[in-house]
Coordinates of C-alpha atoms in Angstrom, one line a residue:
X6 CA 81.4 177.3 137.9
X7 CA 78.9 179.1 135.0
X8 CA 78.2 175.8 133.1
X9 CA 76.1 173.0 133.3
X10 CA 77.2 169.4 134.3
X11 CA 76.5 166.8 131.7
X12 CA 75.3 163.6 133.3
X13 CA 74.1 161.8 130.7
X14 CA 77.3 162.1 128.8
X15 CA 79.1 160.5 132.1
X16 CA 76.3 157.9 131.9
X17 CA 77.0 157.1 128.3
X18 CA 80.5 156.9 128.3
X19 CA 80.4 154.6 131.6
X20 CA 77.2 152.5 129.8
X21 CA 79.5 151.7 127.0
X22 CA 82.9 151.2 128.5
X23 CA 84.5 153.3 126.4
X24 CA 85.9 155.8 128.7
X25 CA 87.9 153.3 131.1
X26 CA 88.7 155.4 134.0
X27 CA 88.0 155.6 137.9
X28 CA 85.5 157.7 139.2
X29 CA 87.3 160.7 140.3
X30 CA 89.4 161.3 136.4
X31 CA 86.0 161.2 134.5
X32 CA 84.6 163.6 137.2
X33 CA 87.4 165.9 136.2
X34 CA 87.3 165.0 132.7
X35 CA 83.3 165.6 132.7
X36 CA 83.8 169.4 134.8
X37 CA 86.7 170.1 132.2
X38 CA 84.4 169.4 129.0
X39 CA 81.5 172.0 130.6
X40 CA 84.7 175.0 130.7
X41 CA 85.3 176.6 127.6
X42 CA 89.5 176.8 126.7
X43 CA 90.6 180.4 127.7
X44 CA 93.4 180.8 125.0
X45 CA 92.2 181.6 121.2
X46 CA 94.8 180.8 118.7
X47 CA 94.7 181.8 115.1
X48 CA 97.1 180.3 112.3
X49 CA 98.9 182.5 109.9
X50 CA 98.8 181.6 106.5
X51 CA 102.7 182.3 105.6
X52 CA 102.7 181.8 101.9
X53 CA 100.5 185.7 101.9
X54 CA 101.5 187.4 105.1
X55 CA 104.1 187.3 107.8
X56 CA 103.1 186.3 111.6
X57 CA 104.4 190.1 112.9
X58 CA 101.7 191.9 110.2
X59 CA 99.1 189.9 111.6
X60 CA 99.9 190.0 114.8
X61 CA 99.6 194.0 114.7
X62 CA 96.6 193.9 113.1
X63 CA 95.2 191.5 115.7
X64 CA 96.9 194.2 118.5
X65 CA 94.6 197.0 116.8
X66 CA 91.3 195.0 117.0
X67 CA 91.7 194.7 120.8
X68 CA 93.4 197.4 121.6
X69 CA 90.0 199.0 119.6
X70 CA 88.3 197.1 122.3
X71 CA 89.9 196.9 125.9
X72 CA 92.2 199.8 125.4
X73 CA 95.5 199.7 127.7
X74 CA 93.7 196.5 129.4
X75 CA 93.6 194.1 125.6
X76 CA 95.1 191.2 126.2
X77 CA 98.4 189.5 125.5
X78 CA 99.1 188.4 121.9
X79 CA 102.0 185.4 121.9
X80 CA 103.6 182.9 119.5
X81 CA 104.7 179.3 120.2
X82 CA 108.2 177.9 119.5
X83 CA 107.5 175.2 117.7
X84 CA 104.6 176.5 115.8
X85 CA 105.6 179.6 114.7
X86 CA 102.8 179.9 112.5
X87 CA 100.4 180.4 115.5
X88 CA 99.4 183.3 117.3
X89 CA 97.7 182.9 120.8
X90 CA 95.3 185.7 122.2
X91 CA 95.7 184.9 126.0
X92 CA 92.2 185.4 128.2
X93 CA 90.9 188.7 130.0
X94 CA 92.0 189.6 133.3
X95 CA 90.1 188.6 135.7
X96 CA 88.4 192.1 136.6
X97 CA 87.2 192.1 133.0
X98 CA 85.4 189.1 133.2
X99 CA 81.5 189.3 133.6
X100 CA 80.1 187.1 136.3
X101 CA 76.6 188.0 136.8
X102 CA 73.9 189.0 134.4
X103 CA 72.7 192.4 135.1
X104 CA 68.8 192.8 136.2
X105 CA 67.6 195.6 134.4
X106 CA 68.5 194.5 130.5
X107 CA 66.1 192.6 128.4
X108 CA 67.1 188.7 127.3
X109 CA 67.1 187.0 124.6
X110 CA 67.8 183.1 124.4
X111 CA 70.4 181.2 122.0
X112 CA 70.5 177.0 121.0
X113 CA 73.5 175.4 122.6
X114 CA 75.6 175.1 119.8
X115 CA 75.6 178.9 119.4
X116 CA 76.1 179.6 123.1
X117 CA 79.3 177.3 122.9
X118 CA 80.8 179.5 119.8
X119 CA 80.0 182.8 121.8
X120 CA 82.0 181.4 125.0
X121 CA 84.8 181.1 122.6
X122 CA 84.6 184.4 121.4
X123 CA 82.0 184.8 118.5
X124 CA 79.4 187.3 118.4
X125 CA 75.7 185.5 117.5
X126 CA 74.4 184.8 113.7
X127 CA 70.9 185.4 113.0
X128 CA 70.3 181.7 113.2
X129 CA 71.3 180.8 116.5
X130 CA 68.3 183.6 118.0
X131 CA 65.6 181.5 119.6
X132 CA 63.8 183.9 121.1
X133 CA 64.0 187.7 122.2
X134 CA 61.2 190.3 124.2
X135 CA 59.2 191.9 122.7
X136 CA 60.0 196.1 122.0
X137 CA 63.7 195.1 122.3
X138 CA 65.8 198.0 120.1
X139 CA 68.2 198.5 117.8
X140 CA 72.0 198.9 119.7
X141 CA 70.1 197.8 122.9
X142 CA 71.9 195.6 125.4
X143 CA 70.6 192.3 126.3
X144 CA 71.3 189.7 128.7
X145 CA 72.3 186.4 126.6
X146 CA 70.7 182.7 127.5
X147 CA 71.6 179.5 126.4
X148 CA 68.6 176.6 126.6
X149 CA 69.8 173.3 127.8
X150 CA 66.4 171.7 127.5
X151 CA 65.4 172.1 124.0
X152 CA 62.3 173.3 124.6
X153 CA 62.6 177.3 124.1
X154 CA 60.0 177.6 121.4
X155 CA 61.4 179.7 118.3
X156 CA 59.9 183.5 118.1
X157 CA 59.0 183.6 121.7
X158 CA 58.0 187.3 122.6
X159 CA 57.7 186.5 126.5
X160 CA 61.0 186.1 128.8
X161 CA 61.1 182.4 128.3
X162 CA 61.5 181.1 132.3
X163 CA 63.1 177.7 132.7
X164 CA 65.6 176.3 135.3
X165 CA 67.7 175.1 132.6
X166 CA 68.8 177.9 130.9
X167 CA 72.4 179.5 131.7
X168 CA 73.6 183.3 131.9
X169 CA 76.6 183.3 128.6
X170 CA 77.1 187.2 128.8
X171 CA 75.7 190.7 127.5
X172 CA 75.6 191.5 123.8
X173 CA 74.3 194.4 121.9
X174 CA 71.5 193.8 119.2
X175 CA 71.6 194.7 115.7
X176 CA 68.5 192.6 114.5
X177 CA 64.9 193.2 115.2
X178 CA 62.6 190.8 116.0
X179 CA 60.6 191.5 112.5
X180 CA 64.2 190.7 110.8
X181 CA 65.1 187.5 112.7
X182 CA 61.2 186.0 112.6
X183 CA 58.8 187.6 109.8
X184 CA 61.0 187.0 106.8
X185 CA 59.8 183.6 105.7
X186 CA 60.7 183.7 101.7
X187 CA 65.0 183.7 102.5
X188 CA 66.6 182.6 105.4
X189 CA 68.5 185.5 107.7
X190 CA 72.1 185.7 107.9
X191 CA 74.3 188.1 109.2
X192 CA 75.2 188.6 112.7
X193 CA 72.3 189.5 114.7
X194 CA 73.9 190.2 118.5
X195 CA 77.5 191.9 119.1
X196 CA 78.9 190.0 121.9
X197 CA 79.8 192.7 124.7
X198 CA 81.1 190.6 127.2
X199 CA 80.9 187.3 128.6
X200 CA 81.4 184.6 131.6
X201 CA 84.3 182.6 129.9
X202 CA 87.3 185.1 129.7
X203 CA 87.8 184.7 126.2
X204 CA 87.4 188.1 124.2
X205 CA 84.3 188.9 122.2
X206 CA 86.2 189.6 118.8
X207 CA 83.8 187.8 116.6
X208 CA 85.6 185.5 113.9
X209 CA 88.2 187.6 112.3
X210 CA 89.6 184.7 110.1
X211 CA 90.3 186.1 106.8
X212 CA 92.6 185.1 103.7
X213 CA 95.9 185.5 105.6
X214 CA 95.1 183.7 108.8
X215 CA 92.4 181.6 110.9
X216 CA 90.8 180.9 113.4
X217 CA 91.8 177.6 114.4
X218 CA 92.2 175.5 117.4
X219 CA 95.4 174.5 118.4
X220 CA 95.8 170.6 118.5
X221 CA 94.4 171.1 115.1
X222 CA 97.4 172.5 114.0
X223 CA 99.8 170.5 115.6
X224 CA 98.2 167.9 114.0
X225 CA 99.7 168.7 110.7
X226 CA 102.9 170.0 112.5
X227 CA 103.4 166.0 113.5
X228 CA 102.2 165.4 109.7
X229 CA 105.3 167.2 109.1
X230 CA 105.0 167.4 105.2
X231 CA 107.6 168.3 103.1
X232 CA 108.0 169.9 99.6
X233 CA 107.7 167.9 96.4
X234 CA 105.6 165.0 98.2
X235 CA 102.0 163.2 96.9
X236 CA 100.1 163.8 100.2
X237 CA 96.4 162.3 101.3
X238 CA 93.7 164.1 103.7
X239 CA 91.0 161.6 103.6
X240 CA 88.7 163.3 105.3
X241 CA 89.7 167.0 104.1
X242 CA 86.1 168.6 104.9
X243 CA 85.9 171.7 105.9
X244 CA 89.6 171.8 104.7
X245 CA 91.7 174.1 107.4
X246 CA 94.5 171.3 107.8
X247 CA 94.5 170.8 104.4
X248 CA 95.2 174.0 103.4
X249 CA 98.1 173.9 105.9
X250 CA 99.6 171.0 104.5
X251 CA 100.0 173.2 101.3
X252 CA 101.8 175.7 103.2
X253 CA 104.1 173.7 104.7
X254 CA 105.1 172.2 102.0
X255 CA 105.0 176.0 99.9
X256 CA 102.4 174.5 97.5
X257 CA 104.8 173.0 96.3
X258 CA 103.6 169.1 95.8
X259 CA 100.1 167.5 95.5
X260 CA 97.8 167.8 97.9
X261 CA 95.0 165.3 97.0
X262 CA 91.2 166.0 100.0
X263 CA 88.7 163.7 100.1
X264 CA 85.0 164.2 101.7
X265 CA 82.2 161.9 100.9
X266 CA 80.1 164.6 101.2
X267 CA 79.5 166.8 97.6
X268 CA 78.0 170.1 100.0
X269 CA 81.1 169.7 102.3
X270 CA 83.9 169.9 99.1
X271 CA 81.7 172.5 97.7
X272 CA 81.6 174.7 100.6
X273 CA 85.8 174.5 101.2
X274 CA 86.1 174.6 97.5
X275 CA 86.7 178.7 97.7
X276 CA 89.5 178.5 99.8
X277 CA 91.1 175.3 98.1
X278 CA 91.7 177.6 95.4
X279 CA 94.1 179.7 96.5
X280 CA 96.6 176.5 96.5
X281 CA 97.8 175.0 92.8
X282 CA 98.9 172.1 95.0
X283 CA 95.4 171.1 96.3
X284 CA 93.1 168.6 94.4
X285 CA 89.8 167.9 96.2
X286 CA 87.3 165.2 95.1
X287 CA 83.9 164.1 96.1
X288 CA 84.4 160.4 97.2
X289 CA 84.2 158.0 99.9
X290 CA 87.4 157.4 101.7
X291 CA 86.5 153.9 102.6
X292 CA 86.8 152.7 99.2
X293 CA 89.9 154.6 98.0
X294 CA 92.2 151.8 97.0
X295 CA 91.8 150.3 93.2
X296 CA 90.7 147.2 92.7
X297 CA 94.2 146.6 90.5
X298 CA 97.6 148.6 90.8
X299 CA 98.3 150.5 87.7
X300 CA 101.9 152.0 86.7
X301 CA 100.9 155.1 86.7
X302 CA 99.1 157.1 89.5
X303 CA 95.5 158.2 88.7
X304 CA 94.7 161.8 89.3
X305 CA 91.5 161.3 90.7
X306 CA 90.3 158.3 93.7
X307 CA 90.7 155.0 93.6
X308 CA 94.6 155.1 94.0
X309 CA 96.8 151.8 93.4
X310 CA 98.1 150.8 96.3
X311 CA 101.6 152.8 97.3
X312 CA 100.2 156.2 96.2
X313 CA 101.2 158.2 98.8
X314 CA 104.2 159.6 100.8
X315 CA 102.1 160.7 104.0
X316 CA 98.3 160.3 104.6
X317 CA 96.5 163.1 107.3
X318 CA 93.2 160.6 108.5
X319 CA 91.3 163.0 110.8
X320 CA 88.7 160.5 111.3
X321 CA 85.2 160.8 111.7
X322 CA 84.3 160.7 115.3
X323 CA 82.0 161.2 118.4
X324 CA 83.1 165.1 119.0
X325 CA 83.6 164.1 122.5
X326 CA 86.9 166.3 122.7
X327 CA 84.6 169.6 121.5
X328 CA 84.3 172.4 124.1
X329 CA 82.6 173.7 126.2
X330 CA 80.0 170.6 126.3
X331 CA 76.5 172.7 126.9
X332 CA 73.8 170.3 126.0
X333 CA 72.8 167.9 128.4
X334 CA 71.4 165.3 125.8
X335 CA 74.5 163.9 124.8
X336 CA 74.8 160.7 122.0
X337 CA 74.5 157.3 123.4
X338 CA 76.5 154.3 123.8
X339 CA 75.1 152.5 121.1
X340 CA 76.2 155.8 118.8
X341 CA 79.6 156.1 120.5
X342 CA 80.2 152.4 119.4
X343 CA 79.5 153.0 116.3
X344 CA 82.2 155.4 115.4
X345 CA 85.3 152.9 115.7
X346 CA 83.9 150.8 113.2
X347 CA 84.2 153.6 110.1
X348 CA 87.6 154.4 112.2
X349 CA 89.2 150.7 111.9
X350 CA 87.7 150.7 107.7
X351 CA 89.3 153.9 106.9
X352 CA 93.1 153.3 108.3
X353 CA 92.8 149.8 106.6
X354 CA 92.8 151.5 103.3
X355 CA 95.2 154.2 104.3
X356 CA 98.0 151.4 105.4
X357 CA 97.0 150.4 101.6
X358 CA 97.5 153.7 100.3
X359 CA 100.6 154.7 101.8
X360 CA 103.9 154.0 100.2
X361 CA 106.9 152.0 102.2
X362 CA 108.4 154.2 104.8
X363 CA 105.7 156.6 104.4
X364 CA 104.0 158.7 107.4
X365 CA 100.1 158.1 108.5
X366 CA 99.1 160.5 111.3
X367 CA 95.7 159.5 112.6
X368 CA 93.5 162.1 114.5
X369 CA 90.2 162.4 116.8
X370 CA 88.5 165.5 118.5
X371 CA 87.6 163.2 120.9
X372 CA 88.5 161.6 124.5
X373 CA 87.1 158.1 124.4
X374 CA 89.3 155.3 124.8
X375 CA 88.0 153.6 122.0
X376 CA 88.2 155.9 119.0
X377 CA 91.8 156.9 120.3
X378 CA 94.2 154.7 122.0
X379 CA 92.1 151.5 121.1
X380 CA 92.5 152.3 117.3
X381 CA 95.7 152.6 117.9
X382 CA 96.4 149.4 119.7
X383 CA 93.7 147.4 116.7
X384 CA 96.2 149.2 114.2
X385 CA 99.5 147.9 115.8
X386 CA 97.7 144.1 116.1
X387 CA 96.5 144.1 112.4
X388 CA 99.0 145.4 110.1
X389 CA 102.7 144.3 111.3
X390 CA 104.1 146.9 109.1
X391 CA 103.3 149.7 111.0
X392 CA 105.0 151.2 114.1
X393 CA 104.5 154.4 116.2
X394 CA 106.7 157.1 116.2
X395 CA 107.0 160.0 118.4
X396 CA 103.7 162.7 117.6
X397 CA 106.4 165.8 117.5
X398 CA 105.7 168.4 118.6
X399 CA 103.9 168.3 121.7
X400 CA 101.6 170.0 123.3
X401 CA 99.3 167.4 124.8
X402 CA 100.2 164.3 127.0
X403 CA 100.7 160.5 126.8
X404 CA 98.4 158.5 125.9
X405 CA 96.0 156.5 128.5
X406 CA 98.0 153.5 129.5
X407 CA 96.4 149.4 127.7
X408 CA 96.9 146.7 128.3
X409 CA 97.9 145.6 124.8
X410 CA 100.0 149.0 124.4
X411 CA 103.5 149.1 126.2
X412 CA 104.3 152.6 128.0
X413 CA 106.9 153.5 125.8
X414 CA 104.3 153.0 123.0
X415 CA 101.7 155.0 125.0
X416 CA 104.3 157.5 125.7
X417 CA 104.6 158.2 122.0
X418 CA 101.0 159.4 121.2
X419 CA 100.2 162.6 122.0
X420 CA 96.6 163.2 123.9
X421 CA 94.8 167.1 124.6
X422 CA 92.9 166.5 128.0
X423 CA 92.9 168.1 131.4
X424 CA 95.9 169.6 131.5
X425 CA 97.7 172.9 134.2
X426 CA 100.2 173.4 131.0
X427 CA 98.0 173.9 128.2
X428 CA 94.1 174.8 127.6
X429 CA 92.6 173.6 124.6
X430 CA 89.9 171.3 123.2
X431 CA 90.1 167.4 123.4
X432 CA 92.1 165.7 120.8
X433 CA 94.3 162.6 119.9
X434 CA 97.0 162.0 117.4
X435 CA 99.2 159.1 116.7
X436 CA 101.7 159.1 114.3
X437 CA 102.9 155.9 112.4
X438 CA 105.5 154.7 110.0
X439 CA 104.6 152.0 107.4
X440 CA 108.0 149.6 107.3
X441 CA 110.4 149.5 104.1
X442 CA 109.6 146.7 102.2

């Protein structure tokens, strides 16, 4: 096992009651968080490429790399969009730090990109050795405390710090440190190797396809838009399935993305572009229905009642679902509880929004009970007019079994969790049907 155990995240979920399971599932659940999923998956953007171009290119990057021993490139069936990059073999994999290299020491959000493949950004540095040189290797840290002190020279000593892999530098310490007038960008340590499996490629999302985690795109797959439709993504930011809702449908349609946030819609605004289908806006999705219904349709939020043929709400949540887990401090309780509150206010005004007979597919990247299957079963209790149909296609499970949600209805949401069949990060989806009037 190469990662940490996350108590406290056990002891919050189990505080709040909103992971309602025995002892021995969250114990899996909790060492299944700490991995890192093995398989990368990238999404081909079909409306500028085919998936076989890509999938060459992506052959020449590791075969560039690991030679006659690069891994195994596949597509899915039902997604055939999707390219998979399956994990290292086993002899490739690097399982113990090597003595004689220097180290330097990454925050826990970088270490968790690196285990899924990136190299690291100049930001995520907190500390290397002194008289460490261009091109040389280093040993690669991840601090689970917190308490690495930024710029530290010394070999920073702590029992909480865990061996992620070798990398090669390509910053000095004067670059990462000195410059105080601009922050540094730019990638700052070329992953070698390291103790996940997954290859060290970098991020090699471009124009024509990205990376992208699977239940993320089956998400929109059980969306299933069509061409000609008025479509909602109410929380759009930072825009990846809303760009493949335009492709589905051939950008052919509208495409209307919300974010509250005006830095969020500016920074996906680039990539919007590329779609004449896609209308973003800066607005809070919580207060997206007009006070009166016009005739007509309004280009820009709040939208008379009825607007829309299908509504994508990938709802703010905890992040519970995101792996690996490497920080030990996880939210509390009273945080976690929080979340199903915005939850509950935002699929109240997208059962407004949506039009009779229309599709809402609700989403989570998380695990907890109560931001998935427990907005679900609120849903079914508060507005009549909805129903669940099957989340198609699947890749994930049921859904955990309530007492308020039959097992048919259960078996009808579709849940990413521990899993033999697939390996990917936690997520939730249920689809529903607003009745004709």
């Amino acid at each position: 096992m190469f990662y940490p155990k996350t108590p406290f995240l056990g002891n919050s979920l189990l505080e709040g009651e909103i992971l309602k399971v025995n002892s021995a599932a969250l114990s899996q659940l909790l060492e299944w968080l700490c991995q890192t999923p093995r398989v990368t998956t990238y999404r081909v953007n079909r409306l500028r490429t085919n998936v076989d171009t890509h999938k060459k290119q992506l052959k020449d990057v590791l075969s560039k790399r690991y030679g006659q021993r690069a891994p195994r490139i596949y597509g899915l069936a039902d997604l055939p969009e999707v390219l998979c990059i399956a994990p290292l073999e086993a002899e490739l994999v690097l399982r113990e730090p090597d003595p004689t290299l220097k180290e330097i020491i990454v925050d826990t959000s970088c270490g968790a990109a690196l285990l899924r493949g990136a190299h690291i950004y100049a930001p995520g540095v907190l500390a290397m050795e002194s008289n460490t040189q261009l091109q040389e290797c280093v040993n690669v840290y991840a601090d689970l405390a917190g308490k690495c002190k930024r710029g530290t020279t010394t070999r920073y000593e702590s029992s909480e710090k865990v061996f992620l892999g070798v990398g090669k530098v390509l910053m000095q310490r004067y670059q990462l440190y000195n410059n105080k007038d601009e922050a540094v960008t730019g990638i700052a340590v070329e992953m070698q190797s390291n103790v996940s499996g997954v290859p060290s490629l970098g991020d090699l999302s471009c124009a024509d396809a990205l990376l992208q985690n699977l239940p993320s795109i089956v998400c929109v797959r059980v969306l299933d838009p069509q061409p000609g439709e008025r479509i909602l993504d109410m929380c759009a930011a930072p825009g990846n399935k809303t760009t493949h809702i335009a492709e589905l449908m051939g950008d052919n349609g509208c495409v209307v993305a919300l974010d509250n946030s005006a830095s969020r819609v500016r920074g996906m605004q680039t990539k919007l572009n590329s779609y004449r289908s896609i209308q973003a806006h800066v607005y809070d999705s919580t207060k997206a229905v007009a006070a009166s219904s016009d005739a007509a349709c309004p280009a820009a939020p709040p939208f008379p009642c009825d607007s829309f043929d299908r509504i994508l709400l990938d709802a703010p949540c905890s992040g519970l679902g995101n792996r690996p887990q490497l920080l030990c401090s996880i939210k509390q309780a009273k945080v976690l509880q929080s979340y199903p509150n915005i939850q509950r206010r935002l699929l109240g005004q997208a059962v407004q929004l949506l039009r009779p007979g229309g599709i809402l597919v609700y989403s989570t990247c998380s695990v907890t009970e109560a931001e998935c299957e427990g907005i679900v079963a609120w849903a079914l209790r508060k507005y009549p007019e909805l129903r669940l149909v099957d989340a198609t296609p699947r890749y994930g499970g049921s859904g955990l079994p309530l007492p308020d949600l039959e097992a048919t209805q259960s078996s009808l949401l579709q849940r990413f969790g521990p899993c033999k069949d697939i390996d990917t990060v936690g997520f939730f989806i249920a689809k529903f049907q607003k009745d004709s009037k």
